[in-house]
mmCIF file of C-alpha atoms and ligand atoms in Angstrom:
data_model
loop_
_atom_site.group_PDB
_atom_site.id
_atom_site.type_symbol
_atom_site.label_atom_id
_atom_site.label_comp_id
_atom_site.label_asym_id
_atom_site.label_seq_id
_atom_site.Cartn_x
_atom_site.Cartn_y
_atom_site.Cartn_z
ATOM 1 C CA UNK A 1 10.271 -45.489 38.503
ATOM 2 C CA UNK A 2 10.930 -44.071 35.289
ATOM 3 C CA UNK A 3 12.144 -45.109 32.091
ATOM 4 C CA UNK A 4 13.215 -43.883 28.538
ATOM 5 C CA UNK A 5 11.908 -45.574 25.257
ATOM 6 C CA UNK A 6 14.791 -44.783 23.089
ATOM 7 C CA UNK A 7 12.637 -44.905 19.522
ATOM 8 C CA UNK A 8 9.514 -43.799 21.502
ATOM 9 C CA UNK A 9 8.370 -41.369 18.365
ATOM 10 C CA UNK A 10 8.463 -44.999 16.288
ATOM 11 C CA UNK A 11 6.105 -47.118 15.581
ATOM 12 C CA UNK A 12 6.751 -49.918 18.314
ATOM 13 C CA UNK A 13 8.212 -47.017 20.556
ATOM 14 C CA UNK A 14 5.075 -45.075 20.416
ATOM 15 C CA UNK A 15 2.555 -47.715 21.694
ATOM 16 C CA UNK A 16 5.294 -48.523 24.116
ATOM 17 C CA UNK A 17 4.789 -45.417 25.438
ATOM 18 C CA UNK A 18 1.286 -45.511 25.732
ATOM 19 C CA UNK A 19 1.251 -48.808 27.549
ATOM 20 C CA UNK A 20 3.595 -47.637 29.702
ATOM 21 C CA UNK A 21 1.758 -43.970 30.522
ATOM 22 C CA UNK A 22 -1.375 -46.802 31.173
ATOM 23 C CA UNK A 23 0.166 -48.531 34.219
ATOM 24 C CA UNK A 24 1.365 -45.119 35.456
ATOM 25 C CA UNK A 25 5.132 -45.331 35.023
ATOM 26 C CA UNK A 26 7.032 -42.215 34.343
ATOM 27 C CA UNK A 27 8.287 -42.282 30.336
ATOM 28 C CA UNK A 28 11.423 -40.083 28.865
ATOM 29 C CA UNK A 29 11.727 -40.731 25.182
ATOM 30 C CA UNK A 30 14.791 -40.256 23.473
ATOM 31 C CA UNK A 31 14.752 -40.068 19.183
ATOM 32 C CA UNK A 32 16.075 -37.961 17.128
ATOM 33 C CA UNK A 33 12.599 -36.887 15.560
ATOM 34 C CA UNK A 34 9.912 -35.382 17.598
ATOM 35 C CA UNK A 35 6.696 -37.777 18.794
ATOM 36 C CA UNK A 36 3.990 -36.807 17.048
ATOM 37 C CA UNK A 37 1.061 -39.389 18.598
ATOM 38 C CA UNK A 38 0.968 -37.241 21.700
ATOM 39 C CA UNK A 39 2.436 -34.387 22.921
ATOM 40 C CA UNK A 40 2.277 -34.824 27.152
ATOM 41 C CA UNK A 41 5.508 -36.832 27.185
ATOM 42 C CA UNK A 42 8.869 -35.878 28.308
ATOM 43 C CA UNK A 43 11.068 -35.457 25.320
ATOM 44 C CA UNK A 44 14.848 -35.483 24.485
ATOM 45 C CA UNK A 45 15.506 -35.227 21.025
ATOM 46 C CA UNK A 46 19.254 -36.550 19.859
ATOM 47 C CA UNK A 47 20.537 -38.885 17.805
ATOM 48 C CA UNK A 48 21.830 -42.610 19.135
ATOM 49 C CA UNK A 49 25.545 -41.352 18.146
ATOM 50 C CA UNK A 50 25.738 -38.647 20.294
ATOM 51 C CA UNK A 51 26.914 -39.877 24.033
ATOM 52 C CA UNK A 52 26.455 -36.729 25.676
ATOM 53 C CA UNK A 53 23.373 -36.595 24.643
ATOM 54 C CA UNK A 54 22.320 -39.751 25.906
ATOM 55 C CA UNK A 55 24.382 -39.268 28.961
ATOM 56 C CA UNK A 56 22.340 -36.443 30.072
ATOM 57 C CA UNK A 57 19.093 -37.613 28.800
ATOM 58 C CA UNK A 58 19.621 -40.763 31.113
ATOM 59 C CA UNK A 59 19.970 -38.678 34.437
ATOM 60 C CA UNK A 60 17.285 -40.167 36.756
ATOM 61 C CA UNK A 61 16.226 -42.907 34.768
ATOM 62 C CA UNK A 62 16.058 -46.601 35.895
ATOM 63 C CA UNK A 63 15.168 -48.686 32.989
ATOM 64 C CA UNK A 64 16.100 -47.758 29.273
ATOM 65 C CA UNK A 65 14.266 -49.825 26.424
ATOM 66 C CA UNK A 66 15.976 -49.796 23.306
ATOM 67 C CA UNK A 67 13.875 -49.369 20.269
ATOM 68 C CA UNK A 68 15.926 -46.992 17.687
ATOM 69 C CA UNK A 69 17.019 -49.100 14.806
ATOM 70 C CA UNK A 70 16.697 -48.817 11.123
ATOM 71 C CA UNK A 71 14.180 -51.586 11.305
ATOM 72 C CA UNK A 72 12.980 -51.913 7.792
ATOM 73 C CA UNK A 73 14.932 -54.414 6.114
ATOM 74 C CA UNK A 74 14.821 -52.208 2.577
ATOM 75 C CA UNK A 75 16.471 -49.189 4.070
ATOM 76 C CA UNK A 76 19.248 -51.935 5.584
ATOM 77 C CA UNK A 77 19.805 -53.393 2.297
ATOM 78 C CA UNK A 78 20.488 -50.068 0.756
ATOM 79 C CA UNK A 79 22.311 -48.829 2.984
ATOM 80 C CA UNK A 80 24.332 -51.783 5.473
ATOM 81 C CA UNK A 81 27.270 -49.150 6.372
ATOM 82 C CA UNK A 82 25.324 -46.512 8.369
ATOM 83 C CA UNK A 83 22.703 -49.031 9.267
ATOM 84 C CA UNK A 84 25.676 -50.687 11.458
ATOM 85 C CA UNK A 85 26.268 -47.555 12.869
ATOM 86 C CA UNK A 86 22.514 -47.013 14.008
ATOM 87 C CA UNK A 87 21.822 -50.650 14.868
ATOM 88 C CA UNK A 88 25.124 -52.030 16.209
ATOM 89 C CA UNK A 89 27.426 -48.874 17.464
ATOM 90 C CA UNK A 90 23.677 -47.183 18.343
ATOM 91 C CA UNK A 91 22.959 -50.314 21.008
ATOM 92 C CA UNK A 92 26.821 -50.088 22.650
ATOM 93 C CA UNK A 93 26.318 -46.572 22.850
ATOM 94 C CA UNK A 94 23.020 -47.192 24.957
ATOM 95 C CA UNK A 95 24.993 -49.649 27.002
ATOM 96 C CA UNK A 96 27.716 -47.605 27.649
ATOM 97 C CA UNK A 97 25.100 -44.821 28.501
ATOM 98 C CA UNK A 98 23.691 -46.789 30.848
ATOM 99 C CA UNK A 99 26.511 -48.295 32.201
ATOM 100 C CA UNK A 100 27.980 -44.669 33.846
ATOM 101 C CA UNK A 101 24.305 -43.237 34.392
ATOM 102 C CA UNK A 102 23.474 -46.414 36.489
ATOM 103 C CA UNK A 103 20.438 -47.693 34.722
ATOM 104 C CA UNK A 104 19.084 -50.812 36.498
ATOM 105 C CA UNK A 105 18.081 -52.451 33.895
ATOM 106 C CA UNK A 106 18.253 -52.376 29.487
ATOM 107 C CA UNK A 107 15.266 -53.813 27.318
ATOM 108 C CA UNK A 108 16.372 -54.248 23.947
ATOM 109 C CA UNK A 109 13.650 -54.952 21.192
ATOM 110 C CA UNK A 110 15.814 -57.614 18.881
ATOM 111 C CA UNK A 111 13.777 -59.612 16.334
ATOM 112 C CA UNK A 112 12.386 -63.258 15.560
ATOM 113 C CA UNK A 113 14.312 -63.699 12.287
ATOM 114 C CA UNK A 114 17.343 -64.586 14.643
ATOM 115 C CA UNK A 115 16.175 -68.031 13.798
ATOM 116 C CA UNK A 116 16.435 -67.712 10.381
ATOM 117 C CA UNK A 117 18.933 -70.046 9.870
ATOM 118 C CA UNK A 118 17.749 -72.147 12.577
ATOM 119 C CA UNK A 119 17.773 -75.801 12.036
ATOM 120 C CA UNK A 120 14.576 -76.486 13.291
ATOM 121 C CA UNK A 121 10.824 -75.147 12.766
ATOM 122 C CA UNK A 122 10.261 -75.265 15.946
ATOM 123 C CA UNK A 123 12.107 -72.630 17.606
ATOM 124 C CA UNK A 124 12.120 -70.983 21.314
ATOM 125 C CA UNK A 125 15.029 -69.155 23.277
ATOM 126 C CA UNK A 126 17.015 -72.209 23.462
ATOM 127 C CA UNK A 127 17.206 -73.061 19.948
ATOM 128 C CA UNK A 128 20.982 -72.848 18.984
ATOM 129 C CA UNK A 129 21.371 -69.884 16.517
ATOM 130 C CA UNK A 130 23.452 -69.621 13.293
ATOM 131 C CA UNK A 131 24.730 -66.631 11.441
ATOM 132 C CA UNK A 132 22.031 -64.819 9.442
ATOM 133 C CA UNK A 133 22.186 -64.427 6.169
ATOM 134 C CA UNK A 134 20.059 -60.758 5.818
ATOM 135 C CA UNK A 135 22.300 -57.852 7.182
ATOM 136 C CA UNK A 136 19.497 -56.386 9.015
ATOM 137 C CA UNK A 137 19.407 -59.554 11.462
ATOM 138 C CA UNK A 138 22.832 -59.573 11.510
ATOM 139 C CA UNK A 139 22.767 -55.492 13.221
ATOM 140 C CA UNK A 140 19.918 -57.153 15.598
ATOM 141 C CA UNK A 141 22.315 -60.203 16.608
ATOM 142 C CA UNK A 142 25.676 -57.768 17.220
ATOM 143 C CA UNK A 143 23.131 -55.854 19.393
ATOM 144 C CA UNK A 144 21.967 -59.319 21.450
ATOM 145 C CA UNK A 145 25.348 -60.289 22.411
ATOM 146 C CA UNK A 146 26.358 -56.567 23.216
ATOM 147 C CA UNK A 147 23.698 -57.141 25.662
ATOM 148 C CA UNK A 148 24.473 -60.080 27.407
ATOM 149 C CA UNK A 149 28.071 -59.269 27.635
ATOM 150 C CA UNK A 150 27.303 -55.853 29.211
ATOM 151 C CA UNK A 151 25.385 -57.871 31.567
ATOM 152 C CA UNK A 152 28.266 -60.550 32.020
ATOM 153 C CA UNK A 153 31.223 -57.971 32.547
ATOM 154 C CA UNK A 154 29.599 -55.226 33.712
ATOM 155 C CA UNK A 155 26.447 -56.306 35.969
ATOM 156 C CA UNK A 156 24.021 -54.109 33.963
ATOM 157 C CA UNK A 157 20.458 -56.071 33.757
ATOM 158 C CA UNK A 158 19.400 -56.214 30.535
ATOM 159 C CA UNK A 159 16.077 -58.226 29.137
ATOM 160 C CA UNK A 160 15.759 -59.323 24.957
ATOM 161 C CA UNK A 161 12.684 -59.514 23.488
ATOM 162 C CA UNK A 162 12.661 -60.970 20.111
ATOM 163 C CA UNK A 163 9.833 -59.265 18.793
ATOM 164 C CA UNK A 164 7.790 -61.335 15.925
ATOM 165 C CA UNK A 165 5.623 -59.104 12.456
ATOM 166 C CA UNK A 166 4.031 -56.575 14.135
ATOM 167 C CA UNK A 167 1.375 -54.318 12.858
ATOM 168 C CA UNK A 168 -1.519 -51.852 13.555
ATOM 169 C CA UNK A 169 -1.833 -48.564 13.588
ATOM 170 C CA UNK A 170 1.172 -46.154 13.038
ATOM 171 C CA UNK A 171 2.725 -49.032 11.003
ATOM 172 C CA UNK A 172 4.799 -48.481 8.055
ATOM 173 C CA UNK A 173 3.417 -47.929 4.631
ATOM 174 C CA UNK A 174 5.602 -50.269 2.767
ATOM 175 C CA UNK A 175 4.100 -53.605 4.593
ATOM 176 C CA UNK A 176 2.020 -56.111 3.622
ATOM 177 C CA UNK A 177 -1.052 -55.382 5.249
ATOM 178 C CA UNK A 178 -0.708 -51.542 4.735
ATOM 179 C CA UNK A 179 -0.175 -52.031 1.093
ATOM 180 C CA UNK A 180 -3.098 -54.298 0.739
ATOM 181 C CA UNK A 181 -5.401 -51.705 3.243
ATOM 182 C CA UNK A 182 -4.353 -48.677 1.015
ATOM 183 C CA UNK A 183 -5.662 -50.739 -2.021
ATOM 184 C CA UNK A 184 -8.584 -51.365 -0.525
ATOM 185 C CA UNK A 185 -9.681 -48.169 0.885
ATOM 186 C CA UNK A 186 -8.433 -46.485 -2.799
ATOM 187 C CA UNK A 187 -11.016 -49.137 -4.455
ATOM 188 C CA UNK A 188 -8.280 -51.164 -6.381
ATOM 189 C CA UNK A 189 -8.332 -54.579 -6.174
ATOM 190 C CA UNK A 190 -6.411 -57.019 -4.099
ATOM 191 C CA UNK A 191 -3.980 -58.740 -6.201
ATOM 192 C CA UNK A 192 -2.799 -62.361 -4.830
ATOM 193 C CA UNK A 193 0.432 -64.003 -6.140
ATOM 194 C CA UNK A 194 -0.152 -67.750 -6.790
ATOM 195 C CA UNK A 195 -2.793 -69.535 -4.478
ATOM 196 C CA UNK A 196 -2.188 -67.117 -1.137
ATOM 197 C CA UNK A 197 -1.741 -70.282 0.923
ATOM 198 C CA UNK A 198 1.683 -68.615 2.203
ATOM 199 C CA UNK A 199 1.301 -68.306 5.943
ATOM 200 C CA UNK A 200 2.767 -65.469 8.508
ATOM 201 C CA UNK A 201 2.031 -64.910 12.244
ATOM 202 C CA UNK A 202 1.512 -61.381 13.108
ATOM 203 C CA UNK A 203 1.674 -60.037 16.309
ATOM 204 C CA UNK A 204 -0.357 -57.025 17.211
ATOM 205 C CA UNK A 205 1.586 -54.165 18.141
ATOM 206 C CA UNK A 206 -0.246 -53.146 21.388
ATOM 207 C CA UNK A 207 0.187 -56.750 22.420
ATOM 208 C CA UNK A 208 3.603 -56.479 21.939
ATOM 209 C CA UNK A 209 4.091 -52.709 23.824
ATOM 210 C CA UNK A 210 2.189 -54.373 26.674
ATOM 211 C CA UNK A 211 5.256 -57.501 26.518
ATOM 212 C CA UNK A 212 7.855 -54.539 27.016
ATOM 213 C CA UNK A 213 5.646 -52.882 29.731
ATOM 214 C CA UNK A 214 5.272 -57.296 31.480
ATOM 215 C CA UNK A 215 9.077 -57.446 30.905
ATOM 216 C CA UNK A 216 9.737 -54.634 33.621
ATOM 217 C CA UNK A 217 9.255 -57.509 35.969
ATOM 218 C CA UNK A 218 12.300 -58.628 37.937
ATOM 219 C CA UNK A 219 11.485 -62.138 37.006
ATOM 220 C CA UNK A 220 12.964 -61.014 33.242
ATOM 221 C CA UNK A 221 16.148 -59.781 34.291
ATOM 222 C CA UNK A 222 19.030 -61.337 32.133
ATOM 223 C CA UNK A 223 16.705 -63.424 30.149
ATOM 224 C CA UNK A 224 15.435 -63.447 26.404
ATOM 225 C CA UNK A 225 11.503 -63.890 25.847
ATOM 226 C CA UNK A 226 10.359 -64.220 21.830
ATOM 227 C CA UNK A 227 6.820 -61.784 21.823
ATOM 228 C CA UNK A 228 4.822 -63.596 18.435
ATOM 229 C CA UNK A 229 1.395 -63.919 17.465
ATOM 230 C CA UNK A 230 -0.461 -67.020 18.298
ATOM 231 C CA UNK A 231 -2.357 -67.146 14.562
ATOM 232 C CA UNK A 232 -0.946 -68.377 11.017
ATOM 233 C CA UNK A 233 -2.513 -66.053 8.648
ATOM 234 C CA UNK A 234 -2.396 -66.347 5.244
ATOM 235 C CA UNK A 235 -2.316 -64.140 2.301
ATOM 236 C CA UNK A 236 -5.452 -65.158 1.438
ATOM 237 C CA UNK A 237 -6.528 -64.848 4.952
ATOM 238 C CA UNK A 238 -5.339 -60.551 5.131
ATOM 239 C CA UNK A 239 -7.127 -60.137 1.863
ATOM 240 C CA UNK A 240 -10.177 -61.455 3.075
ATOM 241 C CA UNK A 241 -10.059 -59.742 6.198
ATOM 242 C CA UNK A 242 -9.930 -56.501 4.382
ATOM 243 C CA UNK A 243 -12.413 -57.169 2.559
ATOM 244 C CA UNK A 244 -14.849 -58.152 5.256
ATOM 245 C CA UNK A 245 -14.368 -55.101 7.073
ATOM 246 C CA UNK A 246 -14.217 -52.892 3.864
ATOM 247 C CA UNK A 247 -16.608 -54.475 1.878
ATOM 248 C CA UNK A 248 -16.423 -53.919 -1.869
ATOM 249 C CA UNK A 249 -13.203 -55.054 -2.270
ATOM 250 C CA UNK A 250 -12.539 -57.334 -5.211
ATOM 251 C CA UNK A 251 -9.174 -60.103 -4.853
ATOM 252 C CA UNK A 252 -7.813 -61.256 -7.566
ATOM 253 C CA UNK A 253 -5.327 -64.259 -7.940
ATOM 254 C CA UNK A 254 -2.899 -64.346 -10.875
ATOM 255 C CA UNK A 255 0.073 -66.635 -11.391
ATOM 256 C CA UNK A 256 3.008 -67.189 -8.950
ATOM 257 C CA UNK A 257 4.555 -69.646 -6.715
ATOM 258 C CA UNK A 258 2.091 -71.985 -4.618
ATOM 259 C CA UNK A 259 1.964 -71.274 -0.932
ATOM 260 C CA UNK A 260 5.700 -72.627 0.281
ATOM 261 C CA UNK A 261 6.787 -70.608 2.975
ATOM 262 C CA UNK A 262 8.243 -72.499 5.593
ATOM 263 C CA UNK A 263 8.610 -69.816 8.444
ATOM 264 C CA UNK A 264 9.461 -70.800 12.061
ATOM 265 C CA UNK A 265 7.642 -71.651 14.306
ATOM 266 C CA UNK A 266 8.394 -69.365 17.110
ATOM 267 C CA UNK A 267 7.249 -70.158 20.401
ATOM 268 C CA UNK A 268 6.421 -67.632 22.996
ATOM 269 C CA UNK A 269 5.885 -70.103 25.816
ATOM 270 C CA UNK A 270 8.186 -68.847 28.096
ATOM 271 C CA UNK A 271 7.030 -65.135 28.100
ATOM 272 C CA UNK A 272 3.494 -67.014 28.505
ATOM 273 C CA UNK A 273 4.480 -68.734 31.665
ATOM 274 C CA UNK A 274 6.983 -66.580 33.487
ATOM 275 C CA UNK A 275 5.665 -62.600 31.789
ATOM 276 C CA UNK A 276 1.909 -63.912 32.222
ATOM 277 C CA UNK A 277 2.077 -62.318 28.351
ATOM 278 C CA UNK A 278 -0.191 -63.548 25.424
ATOM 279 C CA UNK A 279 -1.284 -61.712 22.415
ATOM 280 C CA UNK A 280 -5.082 -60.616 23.297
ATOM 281 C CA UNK A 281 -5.929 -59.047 19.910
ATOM 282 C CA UNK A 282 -7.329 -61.385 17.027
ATOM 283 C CA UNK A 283 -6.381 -60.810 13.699
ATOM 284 C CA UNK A 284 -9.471 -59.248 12.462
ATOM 285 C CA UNK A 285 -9.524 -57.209 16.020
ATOM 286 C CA UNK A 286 -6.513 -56.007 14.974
ATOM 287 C CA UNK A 287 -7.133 -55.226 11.109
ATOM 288 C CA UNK A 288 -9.942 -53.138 12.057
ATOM 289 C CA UNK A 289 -8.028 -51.141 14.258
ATOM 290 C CA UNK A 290 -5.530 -50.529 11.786
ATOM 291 C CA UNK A 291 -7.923 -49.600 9.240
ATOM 292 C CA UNK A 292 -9.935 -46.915 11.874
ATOM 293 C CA UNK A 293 -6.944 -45.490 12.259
ATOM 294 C CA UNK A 294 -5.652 -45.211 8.699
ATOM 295 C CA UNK A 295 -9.408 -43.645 7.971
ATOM 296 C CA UNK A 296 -8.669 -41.018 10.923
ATOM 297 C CA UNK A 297 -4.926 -40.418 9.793
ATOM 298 C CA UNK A 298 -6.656 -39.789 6.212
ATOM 299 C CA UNK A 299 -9.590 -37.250 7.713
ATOM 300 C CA UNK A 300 -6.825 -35.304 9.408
ATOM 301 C CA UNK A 301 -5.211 -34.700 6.497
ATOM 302 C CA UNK A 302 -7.500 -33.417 4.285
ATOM 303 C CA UNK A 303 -9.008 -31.111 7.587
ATOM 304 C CA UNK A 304 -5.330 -30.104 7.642
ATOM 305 C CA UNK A 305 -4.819 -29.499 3.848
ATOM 306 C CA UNK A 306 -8.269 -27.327 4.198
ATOM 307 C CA UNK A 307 -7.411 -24.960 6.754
ATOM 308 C CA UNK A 308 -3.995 -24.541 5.342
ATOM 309 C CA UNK A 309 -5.602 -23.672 1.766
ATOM 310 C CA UNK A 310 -7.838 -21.250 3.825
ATOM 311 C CA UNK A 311 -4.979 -19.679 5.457
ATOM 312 C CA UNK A 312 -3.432 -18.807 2.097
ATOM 313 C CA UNK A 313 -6.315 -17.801 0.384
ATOM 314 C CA UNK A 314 -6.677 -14.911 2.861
HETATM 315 N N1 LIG B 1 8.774 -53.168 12.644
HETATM 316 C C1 LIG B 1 9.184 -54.439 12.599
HETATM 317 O O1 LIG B 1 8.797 -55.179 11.677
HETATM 318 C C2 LIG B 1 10.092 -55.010 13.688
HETATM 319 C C3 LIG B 1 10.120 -56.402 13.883
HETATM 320 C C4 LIG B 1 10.959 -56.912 14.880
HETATM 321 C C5 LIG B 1 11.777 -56.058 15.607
HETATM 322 N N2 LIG B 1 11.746 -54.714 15.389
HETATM 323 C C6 LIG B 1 12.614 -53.841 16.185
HETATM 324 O O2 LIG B 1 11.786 -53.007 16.983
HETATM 325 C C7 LIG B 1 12.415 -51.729 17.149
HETATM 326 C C8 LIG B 1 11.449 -50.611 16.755
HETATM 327 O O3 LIG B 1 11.062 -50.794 15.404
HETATM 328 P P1 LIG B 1 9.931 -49.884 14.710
HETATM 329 O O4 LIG B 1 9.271 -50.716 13.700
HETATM 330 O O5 LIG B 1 9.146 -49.202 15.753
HETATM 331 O O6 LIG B 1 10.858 -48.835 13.936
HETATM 332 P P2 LIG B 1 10.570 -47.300 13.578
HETATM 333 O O7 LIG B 1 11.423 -46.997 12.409
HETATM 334 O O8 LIG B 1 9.126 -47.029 13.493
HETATM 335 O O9 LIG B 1 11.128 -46.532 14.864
HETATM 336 C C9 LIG B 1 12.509 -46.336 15.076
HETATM 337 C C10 LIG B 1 12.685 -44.981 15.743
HETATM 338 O O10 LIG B 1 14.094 -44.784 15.881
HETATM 339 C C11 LIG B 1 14.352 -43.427 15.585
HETATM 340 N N3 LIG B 1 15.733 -43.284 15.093
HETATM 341 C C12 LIG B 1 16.240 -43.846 13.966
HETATM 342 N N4 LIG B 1 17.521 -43.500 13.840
HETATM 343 C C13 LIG B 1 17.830 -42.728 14.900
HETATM 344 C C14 LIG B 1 19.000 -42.085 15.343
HETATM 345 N N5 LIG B 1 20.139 -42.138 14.629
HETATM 346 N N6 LIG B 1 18.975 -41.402 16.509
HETATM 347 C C15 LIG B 1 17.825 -41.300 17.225
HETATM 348 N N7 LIG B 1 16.675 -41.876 16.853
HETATM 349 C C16 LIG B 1 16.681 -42.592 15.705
HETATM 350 C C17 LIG B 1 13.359 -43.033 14.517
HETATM 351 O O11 LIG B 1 13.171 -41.620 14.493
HETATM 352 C C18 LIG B 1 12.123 -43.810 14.939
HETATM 353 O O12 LIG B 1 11.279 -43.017 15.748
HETATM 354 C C19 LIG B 1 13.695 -51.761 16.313
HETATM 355 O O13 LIG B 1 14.774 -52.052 17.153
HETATM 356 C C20 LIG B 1 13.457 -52.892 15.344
HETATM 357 O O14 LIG B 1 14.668 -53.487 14.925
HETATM 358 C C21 LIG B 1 10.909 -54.162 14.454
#
């Protein structure tokens, strides 16, 4: 069997990759930049507009999961016109891809602020949804109900995964728990908005790469799974965190809002019982991680910045 990450050079992508090179399943990645986390992988390089290109680079392929997006919500806001094109005309053009190449099956990696607008707290795959009100969700949504009506008119399989925060290593800078990790590496302190009682669940990324890898099963086919983390964190909780596995760190609280974020509560239940999927990775499992792995990423740099000074000192 073998299958192409669309995205695989991404952050998600990337440990999808991984997870899927770990159970021995043959991996094609498609982006339009080069992976740069390993280099024994079958690339195409394109972008998610061009339909030859994904034509031919979905010749012999039997599952396609569907990760390119412009999937931080800043870069939507500023630009909503060619983040349709990306999110919403990128996802039909995978479809359509598929579609003619005869892909068995599409994964699509959608997102847990579907129930944004929810009525409820409590929310699983059944909870009746209502348009969103941030254009990035609205891109993720077009691309749900592409799916299902490719599946519907065409008979193309296709599996949703509504993925919940993720983070780790390879994460984007511009996040919470990057930002704060920076900071605290760098020596500054950790500066807390009001009394950091404002909750999030994370989900750690490898947990949710090895959800894509579960959701290969057959038992997934035409069905939507939310993939979140099982622990509230707070603000005050990531702080602390960082500084127990930094040490030195100093947090600082200074005037704000109190804690009233009233997320969703997302349950992952059904991925639990029919996927046999649960996030593995604490929190503070997971920080750590993160943090080797920024450490590393920061030792290769400077190696690299040295041997390139020696080069043109010679
Ligand atoms: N990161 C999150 O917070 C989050 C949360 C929920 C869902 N998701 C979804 O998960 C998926 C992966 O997100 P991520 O965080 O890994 O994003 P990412 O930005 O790290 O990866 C996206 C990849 O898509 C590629 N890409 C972008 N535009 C392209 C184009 N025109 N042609 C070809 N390749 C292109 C990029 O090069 C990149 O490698 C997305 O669909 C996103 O909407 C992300």
């Amino acid at each position: 069997m073998k299958v192409l990450v669309t995205g695989g050079s991404g952050f998600i992508g990337s440990h999808v990759v991984d997870k899927l090179r770990d159970k021995g399943v043959k991996v094609r990645i498609y982006d339009g930049i080069m992976p740069t986390y390993r280099d024994d992988i079958e690339y195409y390089q394109g972008s998610i507009l061009d339909m030859a290109a994904l034509g031919f680079a979905m010749s012999g392929i039997d599952v396609v999961m569907h990760l390119v997006a412009v999937a931080d919500v800043k870069d939507v806001l500023a630009d909503p016109h060619y983040s349709e094109a990306i999110n919403v005309r990128g996802t039909i053009n995978v479809l359509e891809a598929a579609r003619n190449s005869k892909v068995r099956r599409v994964i699509y990696g959608s997102t847990t602020w579907v129930y944004s607008e929810a009525e409820s707290d409590n929310v699983d795959e059944t909870t009746p949804l209502h348009a969103p009100s941030h254009f990035y969700t609205a891109t993720k949504l077009a691309g749900e109900y592409y799916c299902q009506s490719y599946s519907k008119l065409y008979d193309l399989d296709v599996t949703i995964l509504r993925y919940g925060i993720p983070y780790g290593p390879r994460a984007r800078d511009g996040a919470v728990i990057p930002i704060f990790v920076k900071k605290a590496l760098n020596g500054e302190t950790l500066t807390i908005a009001g009394d950091g009682f404002q909750f999030r669940k994370f989900v750690y990324v490898e947990d949710l790469a090895e959800g894509n890898v579960l959701a290969l099963q057959s038992i997934a086919k035409n069905k939507i799974y939310n993939l979140d983390g099982s622990e509230r964190i707070t603000i005050k909780e990531i702080a602390e965190t960082i500084q127990k596995i930094v040490g030195d760190v100093k947090i600082e609280y200074v005037q704000g809002r109190p804690g009233d974020f009233s997320g969703k509560e997302v349950s992952s239940d059904l991925a639990e019982g029919e996927l046999k999927w649960s996030p593995k990775v604490n929190f503070e499992e997971g920080v750590r991680r993160y943090i080797v792995w920024c450490k590393k990423r920061e030792e290769r740099r400077r190696s690299d910045w040295e041997q390139i000074d020696k080069e043109l000192k010679r």
